[in-house]
Tab-separated table of C-alpha atoms in Angstrom:
chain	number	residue	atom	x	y	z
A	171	UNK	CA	42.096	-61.913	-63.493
A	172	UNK	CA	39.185	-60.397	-65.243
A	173	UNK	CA	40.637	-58.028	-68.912
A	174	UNK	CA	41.864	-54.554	-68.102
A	175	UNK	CA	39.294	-52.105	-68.785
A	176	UNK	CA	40.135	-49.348	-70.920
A	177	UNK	CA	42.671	-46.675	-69.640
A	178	UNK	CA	45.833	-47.637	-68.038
A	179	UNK	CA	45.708	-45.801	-64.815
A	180	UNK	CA	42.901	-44.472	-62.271
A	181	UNK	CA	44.562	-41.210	-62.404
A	182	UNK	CA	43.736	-40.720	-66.210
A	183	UNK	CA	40.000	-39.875	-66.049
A	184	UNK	CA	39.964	-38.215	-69.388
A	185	UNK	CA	41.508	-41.131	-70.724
A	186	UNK	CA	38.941	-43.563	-69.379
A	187	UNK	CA	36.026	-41.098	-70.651
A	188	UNK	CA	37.193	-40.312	-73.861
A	189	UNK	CA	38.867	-43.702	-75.431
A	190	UNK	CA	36.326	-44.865	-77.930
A	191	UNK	CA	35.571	-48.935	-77.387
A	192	UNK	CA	36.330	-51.019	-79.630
A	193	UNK	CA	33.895	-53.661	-81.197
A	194	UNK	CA	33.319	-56.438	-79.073
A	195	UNK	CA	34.634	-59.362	-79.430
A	196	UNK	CA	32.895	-61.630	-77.143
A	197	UNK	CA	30.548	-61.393	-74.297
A	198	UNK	CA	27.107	-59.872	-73.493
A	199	UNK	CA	26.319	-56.325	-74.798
A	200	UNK	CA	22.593	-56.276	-73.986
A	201	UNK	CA	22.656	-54.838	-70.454
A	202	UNK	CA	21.472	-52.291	-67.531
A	203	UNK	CA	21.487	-51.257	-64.424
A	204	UNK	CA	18.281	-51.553	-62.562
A	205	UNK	CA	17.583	-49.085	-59.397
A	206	UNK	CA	16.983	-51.907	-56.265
A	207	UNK	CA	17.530	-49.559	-53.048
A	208	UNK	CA	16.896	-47.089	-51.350
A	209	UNK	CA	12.629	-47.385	-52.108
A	210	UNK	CA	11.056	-44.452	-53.449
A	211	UNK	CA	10.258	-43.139	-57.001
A	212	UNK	CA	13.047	-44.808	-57.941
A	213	UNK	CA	12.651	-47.796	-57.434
A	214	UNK	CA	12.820	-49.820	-60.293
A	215	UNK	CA	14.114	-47.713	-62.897
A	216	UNK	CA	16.174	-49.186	-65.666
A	217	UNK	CA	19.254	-47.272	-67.180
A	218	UNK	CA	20.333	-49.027	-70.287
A	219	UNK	CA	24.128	-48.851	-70.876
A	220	UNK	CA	25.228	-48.516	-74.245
A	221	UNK	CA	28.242	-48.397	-76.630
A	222	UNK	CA	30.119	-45.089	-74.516
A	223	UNK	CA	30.738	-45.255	-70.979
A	224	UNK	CA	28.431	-44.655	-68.554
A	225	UNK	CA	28.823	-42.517	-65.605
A	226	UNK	CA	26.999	-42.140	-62.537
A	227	UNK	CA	27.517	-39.627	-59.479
A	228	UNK	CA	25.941	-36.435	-58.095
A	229	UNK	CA	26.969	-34.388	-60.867
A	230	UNK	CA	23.579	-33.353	-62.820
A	231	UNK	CA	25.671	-33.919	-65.760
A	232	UNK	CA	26.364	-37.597	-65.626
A	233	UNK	CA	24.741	-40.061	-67.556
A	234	UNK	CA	23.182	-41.447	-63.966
A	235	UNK	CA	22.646	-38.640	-61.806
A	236	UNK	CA	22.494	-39.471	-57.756
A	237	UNK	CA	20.918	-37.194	-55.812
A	238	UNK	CA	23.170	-38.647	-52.302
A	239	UNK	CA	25.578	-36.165	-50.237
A	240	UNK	CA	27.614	-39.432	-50.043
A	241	UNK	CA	28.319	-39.743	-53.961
A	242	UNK	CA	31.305	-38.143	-55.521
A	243	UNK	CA	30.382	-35.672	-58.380
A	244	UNK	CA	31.648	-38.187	-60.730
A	245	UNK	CA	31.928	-41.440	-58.674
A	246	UNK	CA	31.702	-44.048	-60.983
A	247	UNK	CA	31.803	-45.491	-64.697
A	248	UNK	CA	29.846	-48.418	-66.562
A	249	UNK	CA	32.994	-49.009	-69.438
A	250	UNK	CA	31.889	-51.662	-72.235
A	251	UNK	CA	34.949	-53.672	-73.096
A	252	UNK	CA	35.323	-56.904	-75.771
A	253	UNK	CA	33.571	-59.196	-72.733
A	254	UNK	CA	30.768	-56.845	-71.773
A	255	UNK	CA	31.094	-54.544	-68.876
A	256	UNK	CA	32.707	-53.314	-65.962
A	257	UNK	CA	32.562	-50.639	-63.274
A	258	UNK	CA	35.890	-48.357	-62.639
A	259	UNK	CA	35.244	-46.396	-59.477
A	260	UNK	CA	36.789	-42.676	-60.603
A	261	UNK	CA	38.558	-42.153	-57.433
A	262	UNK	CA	35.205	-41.421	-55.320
A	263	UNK	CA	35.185	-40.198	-51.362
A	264	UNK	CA	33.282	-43.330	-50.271
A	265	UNK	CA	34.455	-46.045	-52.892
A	266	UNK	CA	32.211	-48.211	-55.324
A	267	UNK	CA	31.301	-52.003	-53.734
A	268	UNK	CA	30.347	-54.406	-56.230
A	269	UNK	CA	28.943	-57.604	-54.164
A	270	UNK	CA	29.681	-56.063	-51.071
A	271	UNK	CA	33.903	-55.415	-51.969
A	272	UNK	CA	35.382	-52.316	-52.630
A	273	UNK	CA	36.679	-52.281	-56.324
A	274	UNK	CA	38.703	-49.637	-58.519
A	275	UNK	CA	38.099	-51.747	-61.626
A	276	UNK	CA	35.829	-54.892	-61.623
A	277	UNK	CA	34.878	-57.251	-64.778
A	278	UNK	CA	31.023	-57.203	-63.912
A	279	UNK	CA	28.646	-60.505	-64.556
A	280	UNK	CA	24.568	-60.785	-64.390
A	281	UNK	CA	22.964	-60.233	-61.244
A	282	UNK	CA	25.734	-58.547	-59.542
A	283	UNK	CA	24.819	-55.853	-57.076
A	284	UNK	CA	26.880	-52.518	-57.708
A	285	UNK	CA	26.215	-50.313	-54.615
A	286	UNK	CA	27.697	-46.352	-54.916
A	287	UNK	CA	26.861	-44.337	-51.688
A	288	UNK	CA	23.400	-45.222	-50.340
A	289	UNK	CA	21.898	-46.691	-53.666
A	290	UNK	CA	22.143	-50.418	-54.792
A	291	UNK	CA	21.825	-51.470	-58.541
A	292	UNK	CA	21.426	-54.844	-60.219
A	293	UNK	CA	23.407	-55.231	-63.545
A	294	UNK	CA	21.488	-57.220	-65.872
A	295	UNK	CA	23.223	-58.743	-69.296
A	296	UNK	CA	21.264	-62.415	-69.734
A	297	UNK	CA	19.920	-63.465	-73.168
A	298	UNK	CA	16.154	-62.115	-72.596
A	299	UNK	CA	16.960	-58.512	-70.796
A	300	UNK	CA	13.273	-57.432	-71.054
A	301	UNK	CA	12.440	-60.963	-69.206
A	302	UNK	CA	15.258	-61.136	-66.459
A	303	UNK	CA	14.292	-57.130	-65.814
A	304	UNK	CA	10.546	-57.879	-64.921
A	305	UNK	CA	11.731	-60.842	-62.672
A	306	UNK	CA	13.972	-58.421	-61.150
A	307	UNK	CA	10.653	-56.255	-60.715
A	308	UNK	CA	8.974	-59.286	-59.060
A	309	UNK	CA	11.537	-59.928	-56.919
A	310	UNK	CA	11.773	-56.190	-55.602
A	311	UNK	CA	7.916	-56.650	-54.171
A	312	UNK	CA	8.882	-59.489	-51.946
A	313	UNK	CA	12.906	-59.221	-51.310
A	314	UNK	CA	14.659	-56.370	-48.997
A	315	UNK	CA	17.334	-55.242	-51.588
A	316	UNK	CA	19.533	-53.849	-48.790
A	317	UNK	CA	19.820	-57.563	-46.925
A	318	UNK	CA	18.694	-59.637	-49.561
A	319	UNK	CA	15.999	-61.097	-47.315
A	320	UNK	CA	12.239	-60.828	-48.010
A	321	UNK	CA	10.116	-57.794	-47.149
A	322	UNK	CA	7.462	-57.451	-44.461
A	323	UNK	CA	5.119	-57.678	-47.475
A	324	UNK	CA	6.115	-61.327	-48.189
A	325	UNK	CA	6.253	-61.687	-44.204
A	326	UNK	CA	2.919	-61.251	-44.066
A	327	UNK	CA	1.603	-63.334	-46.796
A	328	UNK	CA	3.823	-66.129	-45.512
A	329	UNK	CA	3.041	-65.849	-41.809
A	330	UNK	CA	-0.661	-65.921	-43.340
A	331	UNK	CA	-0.597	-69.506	-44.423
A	332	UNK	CA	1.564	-70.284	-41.584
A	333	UNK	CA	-1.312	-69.378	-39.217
A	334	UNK	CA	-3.921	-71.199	-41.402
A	335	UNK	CA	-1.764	-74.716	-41.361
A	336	UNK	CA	-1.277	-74.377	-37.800
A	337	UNK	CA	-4.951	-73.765	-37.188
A	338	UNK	CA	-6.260	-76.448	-39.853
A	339	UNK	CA	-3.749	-78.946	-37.896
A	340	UNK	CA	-3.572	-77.532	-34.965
A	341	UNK	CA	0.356	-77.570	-35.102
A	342	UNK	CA	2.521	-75.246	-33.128
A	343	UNK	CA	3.833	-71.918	-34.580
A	344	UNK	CA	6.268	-69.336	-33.385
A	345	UNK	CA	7.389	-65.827	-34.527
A	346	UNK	CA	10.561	-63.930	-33.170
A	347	UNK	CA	10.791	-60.445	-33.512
A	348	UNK	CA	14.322	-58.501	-32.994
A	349	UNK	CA	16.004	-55.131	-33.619
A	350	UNK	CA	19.460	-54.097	-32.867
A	351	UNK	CA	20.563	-52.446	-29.459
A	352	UNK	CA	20.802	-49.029	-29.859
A	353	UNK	CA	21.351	-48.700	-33.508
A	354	UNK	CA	20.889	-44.540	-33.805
A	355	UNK	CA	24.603	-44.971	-31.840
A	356	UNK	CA	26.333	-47.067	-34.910
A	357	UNK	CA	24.651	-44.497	-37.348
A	358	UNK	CA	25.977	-41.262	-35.672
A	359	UNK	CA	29.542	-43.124	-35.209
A	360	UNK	CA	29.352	-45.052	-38.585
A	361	UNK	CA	27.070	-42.790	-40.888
A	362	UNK	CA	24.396	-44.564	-42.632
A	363	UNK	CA	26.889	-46.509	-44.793
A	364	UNK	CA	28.305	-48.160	-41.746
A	365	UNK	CA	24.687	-48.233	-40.646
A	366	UNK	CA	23.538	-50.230	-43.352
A	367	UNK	CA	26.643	-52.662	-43.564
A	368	UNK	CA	25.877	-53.367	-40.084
A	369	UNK	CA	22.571	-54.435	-41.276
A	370	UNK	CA	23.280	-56.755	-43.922
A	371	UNK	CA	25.918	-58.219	-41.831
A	372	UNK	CA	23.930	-59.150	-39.646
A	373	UNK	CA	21.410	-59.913	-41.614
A	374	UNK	CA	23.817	-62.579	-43.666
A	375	UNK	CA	24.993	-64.227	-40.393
A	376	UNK	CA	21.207	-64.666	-39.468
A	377	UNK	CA	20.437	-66.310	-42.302
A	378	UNK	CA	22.881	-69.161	-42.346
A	379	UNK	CA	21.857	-69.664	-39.010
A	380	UNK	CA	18.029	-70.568	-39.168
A	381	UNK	CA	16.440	-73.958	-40.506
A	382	UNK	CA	15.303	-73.753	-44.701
A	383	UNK	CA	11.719	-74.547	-43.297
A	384	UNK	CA	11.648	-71.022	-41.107
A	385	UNK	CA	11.587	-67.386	-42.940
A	386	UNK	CA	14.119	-64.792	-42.210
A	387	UNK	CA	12.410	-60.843	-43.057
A	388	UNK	CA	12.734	-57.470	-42.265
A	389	UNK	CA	10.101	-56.152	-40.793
A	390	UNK	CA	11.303	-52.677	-41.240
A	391	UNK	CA	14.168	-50.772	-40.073
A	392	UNK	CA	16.447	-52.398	-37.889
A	393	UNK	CA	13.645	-54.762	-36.930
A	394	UNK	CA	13.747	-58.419	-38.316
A	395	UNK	CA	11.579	-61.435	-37.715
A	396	UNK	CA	11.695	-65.290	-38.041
A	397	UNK	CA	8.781	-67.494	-38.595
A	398	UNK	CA	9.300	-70.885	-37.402
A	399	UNK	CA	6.925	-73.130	-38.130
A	400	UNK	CA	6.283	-76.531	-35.960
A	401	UNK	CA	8.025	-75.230	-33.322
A	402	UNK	CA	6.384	-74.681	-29.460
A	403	UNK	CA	7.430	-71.849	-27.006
A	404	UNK	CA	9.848	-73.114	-25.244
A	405	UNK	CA	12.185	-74.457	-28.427
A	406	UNK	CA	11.618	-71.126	-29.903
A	407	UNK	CA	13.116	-69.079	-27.073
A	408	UNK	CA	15.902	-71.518	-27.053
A	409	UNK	CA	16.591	-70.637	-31.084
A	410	UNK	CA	16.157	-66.693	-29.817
A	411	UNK	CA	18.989	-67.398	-27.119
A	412	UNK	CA	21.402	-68.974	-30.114
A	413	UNK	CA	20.476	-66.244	-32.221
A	414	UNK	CA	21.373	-63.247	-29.732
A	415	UNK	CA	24.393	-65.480	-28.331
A	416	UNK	CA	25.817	-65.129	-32.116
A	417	UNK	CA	25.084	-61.618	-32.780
A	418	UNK	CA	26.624	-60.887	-29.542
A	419	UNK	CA	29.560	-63.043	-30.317
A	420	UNK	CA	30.818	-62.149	-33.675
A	421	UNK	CA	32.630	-59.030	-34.740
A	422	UNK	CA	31.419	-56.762	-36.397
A	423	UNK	CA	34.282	-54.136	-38.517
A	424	UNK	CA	33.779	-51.154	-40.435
A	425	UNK	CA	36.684	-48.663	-42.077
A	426	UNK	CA	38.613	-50.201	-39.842
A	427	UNK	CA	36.360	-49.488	-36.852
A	428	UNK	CA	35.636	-52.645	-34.620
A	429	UNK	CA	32.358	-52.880	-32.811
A	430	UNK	CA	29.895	-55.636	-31.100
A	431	UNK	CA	26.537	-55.327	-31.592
A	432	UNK	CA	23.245	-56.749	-29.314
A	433	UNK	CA	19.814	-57.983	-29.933
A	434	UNK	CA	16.630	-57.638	-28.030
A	435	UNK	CA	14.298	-60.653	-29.142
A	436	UNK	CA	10.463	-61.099	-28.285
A	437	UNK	CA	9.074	-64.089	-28.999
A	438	UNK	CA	4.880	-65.355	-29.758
A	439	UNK	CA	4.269	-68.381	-30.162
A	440	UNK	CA	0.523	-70.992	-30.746
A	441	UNK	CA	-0.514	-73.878	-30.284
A	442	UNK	CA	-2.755	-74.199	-33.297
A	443	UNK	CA	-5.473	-74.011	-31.157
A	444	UNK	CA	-7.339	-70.733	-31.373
A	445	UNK	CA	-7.092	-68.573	-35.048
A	446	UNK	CA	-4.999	-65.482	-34.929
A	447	UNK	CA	-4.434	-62.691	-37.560
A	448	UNK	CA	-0.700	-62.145	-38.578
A	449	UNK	CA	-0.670	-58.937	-37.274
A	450	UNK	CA	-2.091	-60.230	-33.881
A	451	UNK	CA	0.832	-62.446	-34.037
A	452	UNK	CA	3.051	-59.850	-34.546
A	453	UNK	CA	1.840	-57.428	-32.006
A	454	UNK	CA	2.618	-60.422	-29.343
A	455	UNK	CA	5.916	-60.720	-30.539
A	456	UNK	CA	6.185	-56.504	-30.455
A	457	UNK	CA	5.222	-56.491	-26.804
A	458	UNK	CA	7.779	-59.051	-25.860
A	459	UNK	CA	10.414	-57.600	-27.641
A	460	UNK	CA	9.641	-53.575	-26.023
A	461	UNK	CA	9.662	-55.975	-23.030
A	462	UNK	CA	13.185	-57.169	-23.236
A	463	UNK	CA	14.416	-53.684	-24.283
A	464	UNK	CA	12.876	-52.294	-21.218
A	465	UNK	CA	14.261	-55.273	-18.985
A	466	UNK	CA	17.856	-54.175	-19.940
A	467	UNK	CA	18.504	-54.844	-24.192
A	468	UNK	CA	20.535	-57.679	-25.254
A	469	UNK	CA	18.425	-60.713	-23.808
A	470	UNK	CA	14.711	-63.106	-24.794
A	471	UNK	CA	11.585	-62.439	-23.470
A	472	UNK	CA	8.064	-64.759	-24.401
């Protein structure tokens, strides 16, 4: 079990608050939080926690304001103790997730992902902080920090060179693109929390689920796509059907609210024949996928 953090009880805020640290006796003290989700201005910024706690909520007056009608006033705390830090979640409306778990009080280690309402931070506390934070930076241009898949940026790029190969070789490529069925209806019933635990769950099951050699993105929304390269037509509508056969399949559960959720999948696909632009690709793959949604939702069309 990781060391109790300071304060003996969840109820004792002012006790949490107020206790003043003592030294450290072991452990990593050169840390911060660094702002991964949702995009905007944002983005990016780096709160460096110190010797006091630090806490975060919609409250102007906390150390990390959030400006999110989902955040308690004062949601959550940063508390140093003798082996670094942890986060003690101050008895907030929507709870405090730390690697996708609920926590009250949670012994936190580099690169874990503390998510309070909507937002998503990465807690840094490696040897070089000033190095691991511009990786971090890096790694925001090309990775979706909600499903921890890469962007439509890096989707792009990728599906780029994929084209190239193919044409150079003339070696078959395919793209799949897929949202979820009727996703507005899981946001009204779920909020956007639910909403967006819905999309990294699905997003993780995915994932596991495609070949190393192929590229799992989000192309935006609740639209994904997979590249698969070497791969004709007709094996990549058979990898569609497995896909939509296992979002179908598995259950999904959210504050105790089970649900199933669909895909609609259109898939493109060359021959390495002719040259095509990646977003010529992608508009193939669009036009089969408003295809299948207008066929009925939930099935393959290419």
């Amino acid at each position: 079990m990781p060391p109790r953090l300071l304060g003996e009880t969840m109820d004792d805020e002012t006790r949490i608050l107020t206790t003043t640290p003592k030294p450290p006796s072991a452990g990593p003290r050169n840390a911060c939080l660094v702002h991964i989700y949702p995009p905007g201005a944002a983005l990016g910024s780096r709160y460096t926690l110190k010797e006091t706690p630090t806490v975060l909520g919609r409250d102007d007056n906390c150390d990390i304001p959030i400006n999110d009608d989902s955040v308690s006033r004062r949601h959550a705390c940063i508390q140093p103790n003798p082996n670094g830090y942890g986060v003690i979640d101050l008895q907030s409306t929507n709870g405090t997730f730390v690697n996708d778990v609920r926590v009250t009080m949670h012994q936190l280690r580099d690169g874990d992902y503390v998510k309070i309402g909507n937002g998503i931070y990465r807690f840094l506390a490696g040897g070089n902080i000033e190095a691991e934070y511009h990786e971090e930076i890096y790694r925001l241009t090309i990775i979706d920090a909600l499903t921890d898949i890469h962007n439509k940026r890096y989707l792009l790029e990728f599906l780029g060179r994929a084209l190239s190969c193919s044409t150079r070789y003339a070696r078959p490529l395919a793209l799949a693109m897929f949202d979820l069925d009727k996703f507005k209806a899981i946001n009204d019933q779920l909020g956007h929390l639910g909403g967006d635990y819905t999309l990294r769950e699905l997003a993780m099951r995915i994932k596991k689920a495609i070949r190393k050699e192929d590229l799992f993105a989000r192309y935006g929304g609740e639209e994904f796509s997979v590249v698969m390269p070497e791969t004709v037509r007709k094996d990549a509508l058979q990898v569609a059907e497995q896909l939509r056969k296992l979002v179908e399949r598995h259950p999904f559960e959210y504050g105790g609210h089970q649900f199933r959720v669909t895909i609609s999948i259109g898939v493109a696909a060359i021959t390495g024949d002719e040259w095509l632009a990646p977003t010529e690709l992608v508009k193939q793959a669009d036009e089969n996928l408003y295809q299948a949604k207008k066929q009925g939702r939930n099935r393959v069309v290419g």
